[in-house]
PDB file of C-alpha atoms and ligand atoms in Angstrom:
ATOM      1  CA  UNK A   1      -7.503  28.956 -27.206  1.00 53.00           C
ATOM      2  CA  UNK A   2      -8.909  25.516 -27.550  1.00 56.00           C
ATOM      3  CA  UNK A   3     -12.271  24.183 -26.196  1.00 64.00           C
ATOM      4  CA  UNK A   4     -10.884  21.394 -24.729  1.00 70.00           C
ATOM      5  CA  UNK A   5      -7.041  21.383 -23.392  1.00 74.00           C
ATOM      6  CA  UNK A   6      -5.316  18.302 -22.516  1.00 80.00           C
ATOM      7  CA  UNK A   7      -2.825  18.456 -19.476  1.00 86.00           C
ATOM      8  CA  UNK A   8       0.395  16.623 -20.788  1.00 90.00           C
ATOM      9  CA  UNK A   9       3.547  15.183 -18.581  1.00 92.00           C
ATOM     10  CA  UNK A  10       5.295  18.347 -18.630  1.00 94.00           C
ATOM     11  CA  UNK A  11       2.564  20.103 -17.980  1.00 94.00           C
ATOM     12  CA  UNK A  12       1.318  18.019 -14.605  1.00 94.00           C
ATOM     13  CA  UNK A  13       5.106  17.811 -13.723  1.00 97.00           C
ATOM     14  CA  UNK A  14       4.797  21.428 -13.347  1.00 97.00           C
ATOM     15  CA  UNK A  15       1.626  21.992 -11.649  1.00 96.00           C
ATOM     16  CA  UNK A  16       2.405  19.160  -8.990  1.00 97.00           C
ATOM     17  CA  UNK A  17       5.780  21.154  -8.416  1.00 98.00           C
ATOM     18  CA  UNK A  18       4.327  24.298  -8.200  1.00 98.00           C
ATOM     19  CA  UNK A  19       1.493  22.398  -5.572  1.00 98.00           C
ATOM     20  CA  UNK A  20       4.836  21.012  -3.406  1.00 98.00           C
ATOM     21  CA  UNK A  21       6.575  24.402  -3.442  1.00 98.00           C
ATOM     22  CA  UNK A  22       2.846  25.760  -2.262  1.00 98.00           C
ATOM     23  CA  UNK A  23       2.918  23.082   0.545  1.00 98.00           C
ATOM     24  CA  UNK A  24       6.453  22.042   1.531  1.00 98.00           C
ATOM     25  CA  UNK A  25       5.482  18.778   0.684  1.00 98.00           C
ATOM     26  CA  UNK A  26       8.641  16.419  -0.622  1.00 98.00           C
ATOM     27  CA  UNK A  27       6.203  13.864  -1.615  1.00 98.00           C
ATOM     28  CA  UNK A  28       4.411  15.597  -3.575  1.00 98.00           C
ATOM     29  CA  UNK A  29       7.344  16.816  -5.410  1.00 98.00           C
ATOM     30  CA  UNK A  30       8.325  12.857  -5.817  1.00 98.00           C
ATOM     31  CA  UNK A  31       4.508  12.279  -7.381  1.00 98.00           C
ATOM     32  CA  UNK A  32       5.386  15.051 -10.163  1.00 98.00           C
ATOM     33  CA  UNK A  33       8.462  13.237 -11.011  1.00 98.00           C
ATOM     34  CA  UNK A  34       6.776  10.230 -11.372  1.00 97.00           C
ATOM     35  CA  UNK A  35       4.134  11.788 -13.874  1.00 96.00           C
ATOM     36  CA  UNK A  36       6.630  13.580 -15.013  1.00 96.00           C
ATOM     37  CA  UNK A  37       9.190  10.711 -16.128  1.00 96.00           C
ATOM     38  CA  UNK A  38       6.290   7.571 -16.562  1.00 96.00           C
ATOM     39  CA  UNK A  39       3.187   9.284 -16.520  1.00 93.00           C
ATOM     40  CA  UNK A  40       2.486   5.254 -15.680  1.00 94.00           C
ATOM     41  CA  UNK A  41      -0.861   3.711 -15.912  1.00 91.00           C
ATOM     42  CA  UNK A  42      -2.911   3.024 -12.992  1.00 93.00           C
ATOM     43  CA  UNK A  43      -0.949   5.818 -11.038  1.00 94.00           C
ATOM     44  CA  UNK A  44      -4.226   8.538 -10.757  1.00 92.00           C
ATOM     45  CA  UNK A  45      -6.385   5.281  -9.471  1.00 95.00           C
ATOM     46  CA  UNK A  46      -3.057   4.419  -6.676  1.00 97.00           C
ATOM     47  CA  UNK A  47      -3.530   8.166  -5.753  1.00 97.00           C
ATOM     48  CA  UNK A  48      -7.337   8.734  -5.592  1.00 96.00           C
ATOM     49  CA  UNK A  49      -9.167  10.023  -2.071  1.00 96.00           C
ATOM     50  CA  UNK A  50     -10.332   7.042  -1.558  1.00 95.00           C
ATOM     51  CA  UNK A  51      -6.977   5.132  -2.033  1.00 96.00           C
ATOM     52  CA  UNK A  52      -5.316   7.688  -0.025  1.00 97.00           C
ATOM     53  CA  UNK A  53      -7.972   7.238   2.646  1.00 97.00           C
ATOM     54  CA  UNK A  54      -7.632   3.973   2.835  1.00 98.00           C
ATOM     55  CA  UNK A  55      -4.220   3.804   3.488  1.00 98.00           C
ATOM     56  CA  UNK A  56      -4.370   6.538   5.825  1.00 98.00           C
ATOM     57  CA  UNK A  57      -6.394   4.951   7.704  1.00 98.00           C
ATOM     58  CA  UNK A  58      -3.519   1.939   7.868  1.00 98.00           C
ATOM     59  CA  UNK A  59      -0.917   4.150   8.621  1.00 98.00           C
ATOM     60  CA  UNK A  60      -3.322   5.451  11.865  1.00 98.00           C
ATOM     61  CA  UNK A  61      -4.242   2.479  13.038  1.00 98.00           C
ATOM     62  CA  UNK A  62      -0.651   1.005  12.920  1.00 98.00           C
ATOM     63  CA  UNK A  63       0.351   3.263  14.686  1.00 98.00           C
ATOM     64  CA  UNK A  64      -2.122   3.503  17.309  1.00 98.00           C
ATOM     65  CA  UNK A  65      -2.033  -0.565  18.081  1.00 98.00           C
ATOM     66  CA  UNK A  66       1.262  -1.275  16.892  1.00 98.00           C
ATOM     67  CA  UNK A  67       3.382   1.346  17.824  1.00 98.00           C
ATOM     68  CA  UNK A  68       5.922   3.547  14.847  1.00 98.00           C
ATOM     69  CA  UNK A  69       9.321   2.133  15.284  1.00 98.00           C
ATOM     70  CA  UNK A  70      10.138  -1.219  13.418  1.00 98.00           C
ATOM     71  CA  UNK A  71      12.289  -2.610  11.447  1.00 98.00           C
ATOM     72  CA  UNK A  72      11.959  -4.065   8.336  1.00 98.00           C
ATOM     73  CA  UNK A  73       8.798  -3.764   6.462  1.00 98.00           C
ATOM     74  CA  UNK A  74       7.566  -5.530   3.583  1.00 98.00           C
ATOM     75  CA  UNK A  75       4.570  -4.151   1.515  1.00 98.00           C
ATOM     76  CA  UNK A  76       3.393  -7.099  -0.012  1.00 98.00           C
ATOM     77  CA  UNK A  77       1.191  -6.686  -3.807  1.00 98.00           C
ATOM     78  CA  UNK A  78       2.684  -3.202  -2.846  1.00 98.00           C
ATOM     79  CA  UNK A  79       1.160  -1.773  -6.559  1.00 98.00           C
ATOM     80  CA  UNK A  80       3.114   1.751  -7.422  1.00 98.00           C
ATOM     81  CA  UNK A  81       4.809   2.016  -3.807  1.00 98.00           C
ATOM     82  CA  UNK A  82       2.161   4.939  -2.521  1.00 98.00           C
ATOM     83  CA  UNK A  83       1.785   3.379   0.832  1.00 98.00           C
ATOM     84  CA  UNK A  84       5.350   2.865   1.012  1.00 98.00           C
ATOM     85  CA  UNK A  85       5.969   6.315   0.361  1.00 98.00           C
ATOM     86  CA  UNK A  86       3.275   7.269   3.031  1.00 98.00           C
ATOM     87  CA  UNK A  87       5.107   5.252   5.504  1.00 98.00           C
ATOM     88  CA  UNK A  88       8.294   6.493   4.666  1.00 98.00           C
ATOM     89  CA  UNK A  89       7.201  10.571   4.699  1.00 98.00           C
ATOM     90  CA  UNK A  90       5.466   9.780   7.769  1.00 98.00           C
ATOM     91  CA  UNK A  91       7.581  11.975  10.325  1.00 98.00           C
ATOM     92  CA  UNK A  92       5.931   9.568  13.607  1.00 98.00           C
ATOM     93  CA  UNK A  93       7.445   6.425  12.149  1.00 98.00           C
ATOM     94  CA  UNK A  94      11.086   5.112  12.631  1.00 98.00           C
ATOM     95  CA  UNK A  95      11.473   2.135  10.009  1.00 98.00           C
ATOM     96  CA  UNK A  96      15.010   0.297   9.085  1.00 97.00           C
ATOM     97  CA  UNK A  97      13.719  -0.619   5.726  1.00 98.00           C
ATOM     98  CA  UNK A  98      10.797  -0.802   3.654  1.00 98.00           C
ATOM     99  CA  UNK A  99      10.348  -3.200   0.493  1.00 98.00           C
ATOM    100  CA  UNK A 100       7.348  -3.449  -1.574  1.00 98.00           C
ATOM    101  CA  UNK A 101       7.297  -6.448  -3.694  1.00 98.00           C
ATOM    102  CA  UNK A 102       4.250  -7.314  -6.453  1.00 98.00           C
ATOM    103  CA  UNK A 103       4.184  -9.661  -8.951  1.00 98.00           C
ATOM    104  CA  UNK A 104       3.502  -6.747 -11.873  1.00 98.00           C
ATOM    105  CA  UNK A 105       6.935  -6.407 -13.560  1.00 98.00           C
ATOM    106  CA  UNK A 106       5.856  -2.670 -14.566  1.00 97.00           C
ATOM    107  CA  UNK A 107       4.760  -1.593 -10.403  1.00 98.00           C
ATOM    108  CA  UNK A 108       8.550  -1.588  -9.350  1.00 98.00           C
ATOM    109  CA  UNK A 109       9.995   1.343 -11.751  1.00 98.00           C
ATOM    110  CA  UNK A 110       7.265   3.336 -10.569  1.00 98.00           C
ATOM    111  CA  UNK A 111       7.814   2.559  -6.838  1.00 98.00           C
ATOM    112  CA  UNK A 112      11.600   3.377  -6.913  1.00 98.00           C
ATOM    113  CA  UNK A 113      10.601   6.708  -8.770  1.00 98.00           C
ATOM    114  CA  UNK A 114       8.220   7.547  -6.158  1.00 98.00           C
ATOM    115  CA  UNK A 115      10.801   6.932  -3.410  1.00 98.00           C
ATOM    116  CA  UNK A 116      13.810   7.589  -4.781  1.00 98.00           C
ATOM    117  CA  UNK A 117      15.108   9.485  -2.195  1.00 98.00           C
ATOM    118  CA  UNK A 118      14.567   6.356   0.219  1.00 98.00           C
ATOM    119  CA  UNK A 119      16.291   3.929  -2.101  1.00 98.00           C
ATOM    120  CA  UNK A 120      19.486   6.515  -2.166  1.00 98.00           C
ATOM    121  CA  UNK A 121      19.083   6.520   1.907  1.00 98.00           C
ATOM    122  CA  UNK A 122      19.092   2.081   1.496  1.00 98.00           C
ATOM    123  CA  UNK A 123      16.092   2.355   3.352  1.00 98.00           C
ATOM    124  CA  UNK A 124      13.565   1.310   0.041  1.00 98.00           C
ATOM    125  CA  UNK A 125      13.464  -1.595  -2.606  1.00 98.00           C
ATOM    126  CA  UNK A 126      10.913  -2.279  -4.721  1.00 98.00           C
ATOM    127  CA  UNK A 127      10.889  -5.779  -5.883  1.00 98.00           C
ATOM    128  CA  UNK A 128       9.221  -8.134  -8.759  1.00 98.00           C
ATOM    129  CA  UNK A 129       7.761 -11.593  -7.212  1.00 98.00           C
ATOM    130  CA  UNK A 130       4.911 -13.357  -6.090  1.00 98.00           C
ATOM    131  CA  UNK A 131       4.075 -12.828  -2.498  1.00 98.00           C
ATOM    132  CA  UNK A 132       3.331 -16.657  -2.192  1.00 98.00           C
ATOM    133  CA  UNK A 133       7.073 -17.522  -2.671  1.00 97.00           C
ATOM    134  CA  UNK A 134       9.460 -13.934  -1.865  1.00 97.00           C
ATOM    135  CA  UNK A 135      12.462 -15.822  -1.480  1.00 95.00           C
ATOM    136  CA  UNK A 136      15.403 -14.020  -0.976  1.00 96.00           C
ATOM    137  CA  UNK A 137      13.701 -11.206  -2.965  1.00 97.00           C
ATOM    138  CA  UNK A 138      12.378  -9.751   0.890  1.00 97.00           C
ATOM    139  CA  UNK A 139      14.375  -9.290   4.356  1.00 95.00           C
ATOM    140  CA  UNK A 140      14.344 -11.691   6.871  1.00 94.00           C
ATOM    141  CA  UNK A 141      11.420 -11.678   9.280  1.00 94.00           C
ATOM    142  CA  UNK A 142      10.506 -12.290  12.405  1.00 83.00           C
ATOM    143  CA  UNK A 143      10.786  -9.972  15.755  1.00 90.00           C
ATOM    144  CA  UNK A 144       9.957  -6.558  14.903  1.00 96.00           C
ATOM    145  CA  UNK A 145       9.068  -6.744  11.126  1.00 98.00           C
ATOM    146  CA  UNK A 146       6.042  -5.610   9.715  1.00 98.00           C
ATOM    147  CA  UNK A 147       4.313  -7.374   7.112  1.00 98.00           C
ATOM    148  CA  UNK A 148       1.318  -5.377   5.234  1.00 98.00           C
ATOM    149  CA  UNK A 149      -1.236  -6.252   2.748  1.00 98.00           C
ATOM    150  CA  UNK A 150      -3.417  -4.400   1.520  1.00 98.00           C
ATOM    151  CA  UNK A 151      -3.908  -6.460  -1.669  1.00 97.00           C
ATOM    152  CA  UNK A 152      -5.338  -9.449   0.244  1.00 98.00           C
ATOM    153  CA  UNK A 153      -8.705  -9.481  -2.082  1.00 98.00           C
ATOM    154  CA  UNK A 154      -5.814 -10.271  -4.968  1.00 98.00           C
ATOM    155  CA  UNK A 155      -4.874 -13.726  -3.626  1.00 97.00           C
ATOM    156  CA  UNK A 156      -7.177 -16.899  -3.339  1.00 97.00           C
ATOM    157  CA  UNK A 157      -6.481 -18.065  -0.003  1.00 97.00           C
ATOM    158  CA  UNK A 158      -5.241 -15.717   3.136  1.00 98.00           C
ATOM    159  CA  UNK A 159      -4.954 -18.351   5.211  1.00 98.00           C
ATOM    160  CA  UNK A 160      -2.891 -20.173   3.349  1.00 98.00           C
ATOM    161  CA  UNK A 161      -0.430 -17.244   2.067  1.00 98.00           C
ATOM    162  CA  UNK A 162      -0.449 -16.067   5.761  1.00 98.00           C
ATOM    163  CA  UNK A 163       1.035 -19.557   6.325  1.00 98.00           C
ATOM    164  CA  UNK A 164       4.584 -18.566   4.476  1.00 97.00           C
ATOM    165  CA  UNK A 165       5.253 -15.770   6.853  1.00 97.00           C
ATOM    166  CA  UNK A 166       6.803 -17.017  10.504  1.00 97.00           C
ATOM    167  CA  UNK A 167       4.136 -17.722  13.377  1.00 96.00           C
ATOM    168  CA  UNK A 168       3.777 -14.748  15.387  1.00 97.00           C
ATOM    169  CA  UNK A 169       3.887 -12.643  12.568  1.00 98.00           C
ATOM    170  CA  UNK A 170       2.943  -8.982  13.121  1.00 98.00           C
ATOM    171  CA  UNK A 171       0.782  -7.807  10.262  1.00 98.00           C
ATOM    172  CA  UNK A 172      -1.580  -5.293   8.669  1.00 98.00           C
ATOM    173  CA  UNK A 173      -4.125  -6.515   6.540  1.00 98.00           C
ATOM    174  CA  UNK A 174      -6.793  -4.663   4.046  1.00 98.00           C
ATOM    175  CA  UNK A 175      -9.653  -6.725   2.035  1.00 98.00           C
ATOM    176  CA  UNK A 176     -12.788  -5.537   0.283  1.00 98.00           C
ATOM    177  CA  UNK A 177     -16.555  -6.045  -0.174  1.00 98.00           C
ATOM    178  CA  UNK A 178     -15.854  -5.247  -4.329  1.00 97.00           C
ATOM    179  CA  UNK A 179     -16.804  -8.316  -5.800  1.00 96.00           C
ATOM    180  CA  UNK A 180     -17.781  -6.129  -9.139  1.00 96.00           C
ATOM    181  CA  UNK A 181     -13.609  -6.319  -9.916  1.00 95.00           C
ATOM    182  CA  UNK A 182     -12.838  -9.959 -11.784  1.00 95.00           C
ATOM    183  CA  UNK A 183      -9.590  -9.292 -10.207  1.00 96.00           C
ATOM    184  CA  UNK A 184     -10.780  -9.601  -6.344  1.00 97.00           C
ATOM    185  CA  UNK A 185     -11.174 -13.175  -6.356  1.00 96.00           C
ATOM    186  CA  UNK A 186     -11.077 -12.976  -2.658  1.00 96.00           C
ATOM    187  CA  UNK A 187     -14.456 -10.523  -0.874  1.00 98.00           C
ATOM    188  CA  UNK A 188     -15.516 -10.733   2.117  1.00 98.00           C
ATOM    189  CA  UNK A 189     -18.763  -9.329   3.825  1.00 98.00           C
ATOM    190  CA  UNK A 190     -17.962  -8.376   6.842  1.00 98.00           C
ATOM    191  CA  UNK A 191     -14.968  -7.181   9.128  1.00 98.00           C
ATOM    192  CA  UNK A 192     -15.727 -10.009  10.935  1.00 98.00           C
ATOM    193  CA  UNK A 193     -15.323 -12.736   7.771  1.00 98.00           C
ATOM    194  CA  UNK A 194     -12.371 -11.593   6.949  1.00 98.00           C
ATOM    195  CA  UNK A 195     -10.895 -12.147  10.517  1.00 98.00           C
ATOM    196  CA  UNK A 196     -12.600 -15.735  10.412  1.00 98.00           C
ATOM    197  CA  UNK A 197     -10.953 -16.351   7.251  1.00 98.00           C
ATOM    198  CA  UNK A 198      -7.426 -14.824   8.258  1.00 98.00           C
ATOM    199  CA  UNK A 199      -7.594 -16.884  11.222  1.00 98.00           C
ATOM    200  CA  UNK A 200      -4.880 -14.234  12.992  1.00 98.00           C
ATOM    201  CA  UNK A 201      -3.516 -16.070  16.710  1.00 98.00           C
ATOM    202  CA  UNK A 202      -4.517 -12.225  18.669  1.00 98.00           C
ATOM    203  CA  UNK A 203      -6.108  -9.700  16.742  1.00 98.00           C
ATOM    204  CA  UNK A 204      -5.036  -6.011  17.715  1.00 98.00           C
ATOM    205  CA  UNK A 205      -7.516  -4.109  15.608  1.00 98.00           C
ATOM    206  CA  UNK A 206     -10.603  -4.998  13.339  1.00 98.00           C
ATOM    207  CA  UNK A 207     -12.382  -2.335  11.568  1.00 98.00           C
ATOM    208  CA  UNK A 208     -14.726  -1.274   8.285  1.00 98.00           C
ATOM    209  CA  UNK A 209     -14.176   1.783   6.392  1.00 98.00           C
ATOM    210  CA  UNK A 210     -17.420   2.421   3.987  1.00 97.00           C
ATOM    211  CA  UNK A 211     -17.148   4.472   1.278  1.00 95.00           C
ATOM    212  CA  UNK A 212     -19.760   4.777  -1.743  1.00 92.00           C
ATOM    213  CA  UNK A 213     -19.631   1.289  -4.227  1.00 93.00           C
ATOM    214  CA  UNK A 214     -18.101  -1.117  -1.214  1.00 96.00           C
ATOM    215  CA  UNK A 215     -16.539  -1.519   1.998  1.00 98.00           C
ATOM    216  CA  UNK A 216     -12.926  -1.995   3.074  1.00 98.00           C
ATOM    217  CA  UNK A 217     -11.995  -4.072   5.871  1.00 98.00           C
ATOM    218  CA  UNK A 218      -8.761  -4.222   8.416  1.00 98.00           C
ATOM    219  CA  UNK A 219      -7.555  -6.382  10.258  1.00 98.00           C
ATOM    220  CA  UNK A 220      -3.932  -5.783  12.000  1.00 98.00           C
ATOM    221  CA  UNK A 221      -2.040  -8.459  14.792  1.00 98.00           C
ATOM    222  CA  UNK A 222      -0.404 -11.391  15.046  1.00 98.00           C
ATOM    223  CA  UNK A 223      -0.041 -14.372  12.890  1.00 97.00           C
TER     224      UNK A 223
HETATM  225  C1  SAM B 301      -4.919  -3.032  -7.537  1.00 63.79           C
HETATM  226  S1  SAM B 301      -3.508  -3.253  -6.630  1.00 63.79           S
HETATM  227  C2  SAM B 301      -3.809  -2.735  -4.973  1.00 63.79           C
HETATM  228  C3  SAM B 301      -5.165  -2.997  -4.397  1.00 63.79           C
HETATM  229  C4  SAM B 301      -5.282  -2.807  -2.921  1.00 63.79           C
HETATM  230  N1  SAM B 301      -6.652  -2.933  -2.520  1.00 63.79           N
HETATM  231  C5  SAM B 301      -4.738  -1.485  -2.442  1.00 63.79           C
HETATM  232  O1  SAM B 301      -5.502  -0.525  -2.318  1.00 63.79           O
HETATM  233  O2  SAM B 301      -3.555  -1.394  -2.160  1.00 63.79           O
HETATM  234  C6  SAM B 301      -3.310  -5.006  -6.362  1.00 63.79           C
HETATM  235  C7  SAM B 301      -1.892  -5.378  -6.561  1.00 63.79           C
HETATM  236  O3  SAM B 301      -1.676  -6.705  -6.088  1.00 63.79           O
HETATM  237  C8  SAM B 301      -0.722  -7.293  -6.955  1.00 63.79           C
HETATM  238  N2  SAM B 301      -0.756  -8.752  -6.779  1.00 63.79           N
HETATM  239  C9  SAM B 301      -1.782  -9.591  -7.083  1.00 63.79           C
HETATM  240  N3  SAM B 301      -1.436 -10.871  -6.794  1.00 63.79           N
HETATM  241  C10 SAM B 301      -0.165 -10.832  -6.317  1.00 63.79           C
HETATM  242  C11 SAM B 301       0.748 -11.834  -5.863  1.00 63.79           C
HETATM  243  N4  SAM B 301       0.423 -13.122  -5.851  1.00 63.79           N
HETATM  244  N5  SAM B 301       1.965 -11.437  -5.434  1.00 63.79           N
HETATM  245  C12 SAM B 301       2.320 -10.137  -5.452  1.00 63.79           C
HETATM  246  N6  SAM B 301       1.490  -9.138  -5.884  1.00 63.79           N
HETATM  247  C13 SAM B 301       0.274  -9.484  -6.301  1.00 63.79           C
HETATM  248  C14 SAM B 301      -1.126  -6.794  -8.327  1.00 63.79           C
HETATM  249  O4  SAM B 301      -0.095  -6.926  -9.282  1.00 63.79           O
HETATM  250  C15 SAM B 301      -1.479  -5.348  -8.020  1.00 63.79           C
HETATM  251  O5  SAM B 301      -0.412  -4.461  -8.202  1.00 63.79           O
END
């Protein structure tokens, strides 16, 4: 036997199935197709603790000061559809729809993988656009649709991009304290800043959840 040993597609797809046979989990049955079929870049970084943590921690809190049933939900700069799929495995919510739309061509192959048995129920899309302008590529909202964003450290100006969706809005929103990533053109220092800059009309929850290089702030209510 080699020294070193590299673990190939086939080879995680089988592991991973062997780990959702060990658990009875579905999802992580979907994850081995995923790295099965795309093996697709970026997907161990969607899927590390502290990704998973972090949108745990959304899926809680929503649920806690928003309640689980409503109806359609858009997961805006959605990435590889992982919080989608959380949402959608999640046995205490009852959803009509979920869509996760991001402006990365390659994030919506991966996200229909992941929850493929969703998009055969009609209850997932994944979709290519920028969340500044969805168009018709998103459902109608308004009264009980949820809008999340977990990506807000992606886009210049909350305020403004909050500003598209319908006053009253209900929504879930995630920034950072990572200013080391070129791509987070949009920190904040505190809880607290963020909710100044979001300027949200009632605020249902505010929070910080610390982990070791920077800080991830929540903020969930209504527009
Ligand atoms: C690194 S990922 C997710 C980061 C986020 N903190 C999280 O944990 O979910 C950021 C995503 O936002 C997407 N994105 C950035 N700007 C966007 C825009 N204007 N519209 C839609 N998606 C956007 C990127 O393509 C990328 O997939």
């Amino acid at each position: 036997m080699s020294k070193q040993s590299f673990v190939g597609p086939a080879e995680l797809y089988e592991m991973l199935m062997g780990l959702s046979q060990l658990t009875g989990s579905a999802l992580l049955a979907d994850v081995a197709k995923v790295m099965g079929d795309l093996m697709p870049a970026g997907m161990s970084n969607a899927l590390n603790p502290k990704q998973i943590r972090s949108k745990i921690w959304l899926v809680d809190e929503v649920l806690r000061h928003a309640g689980g049933v409503h109806g359609e939900v858009v997961v805006m700069g959605g990435w590889h559809g992982v919080l989608s799929a959380l949402l959608l495995n999640d046995p205490r919510f009852s959803l009509r729809s979920v869509t996760s739309l991001d402006i990365d061509p390659g994030c919506a192959p991966v996200a229909m993988l992941l929850n493929r048995r969703f998009v055969a129920e009609g209850r997932f899309r994944a979709v290519t656009a920028d969340m500044h302008r969805p168009g018709s590529a998103i459902p109608p909202l308004g009264e009980g649709s949820l809008v999340i964003n977990t990506s807000c450290e992606h886009i210049p100006d909350v305020r403004g991009w909050l500003a598209t969706l319908p006053p009253g809005q209900l929504v879930a929103l995630q920034s950072n304290d990572y200013r080391a990533v070129p791509e987070h053109v949009s920190c904040f220092d505190s809880a607290e800043a963020f909710a100044a800059a979001a300027g949200l009309g009632r605020t249902l929850f505010m929070g910080a959840l610390p982990s070791r290089r920077y800080t991830r702030f929540m903020l969930i209510g209504h527009r």
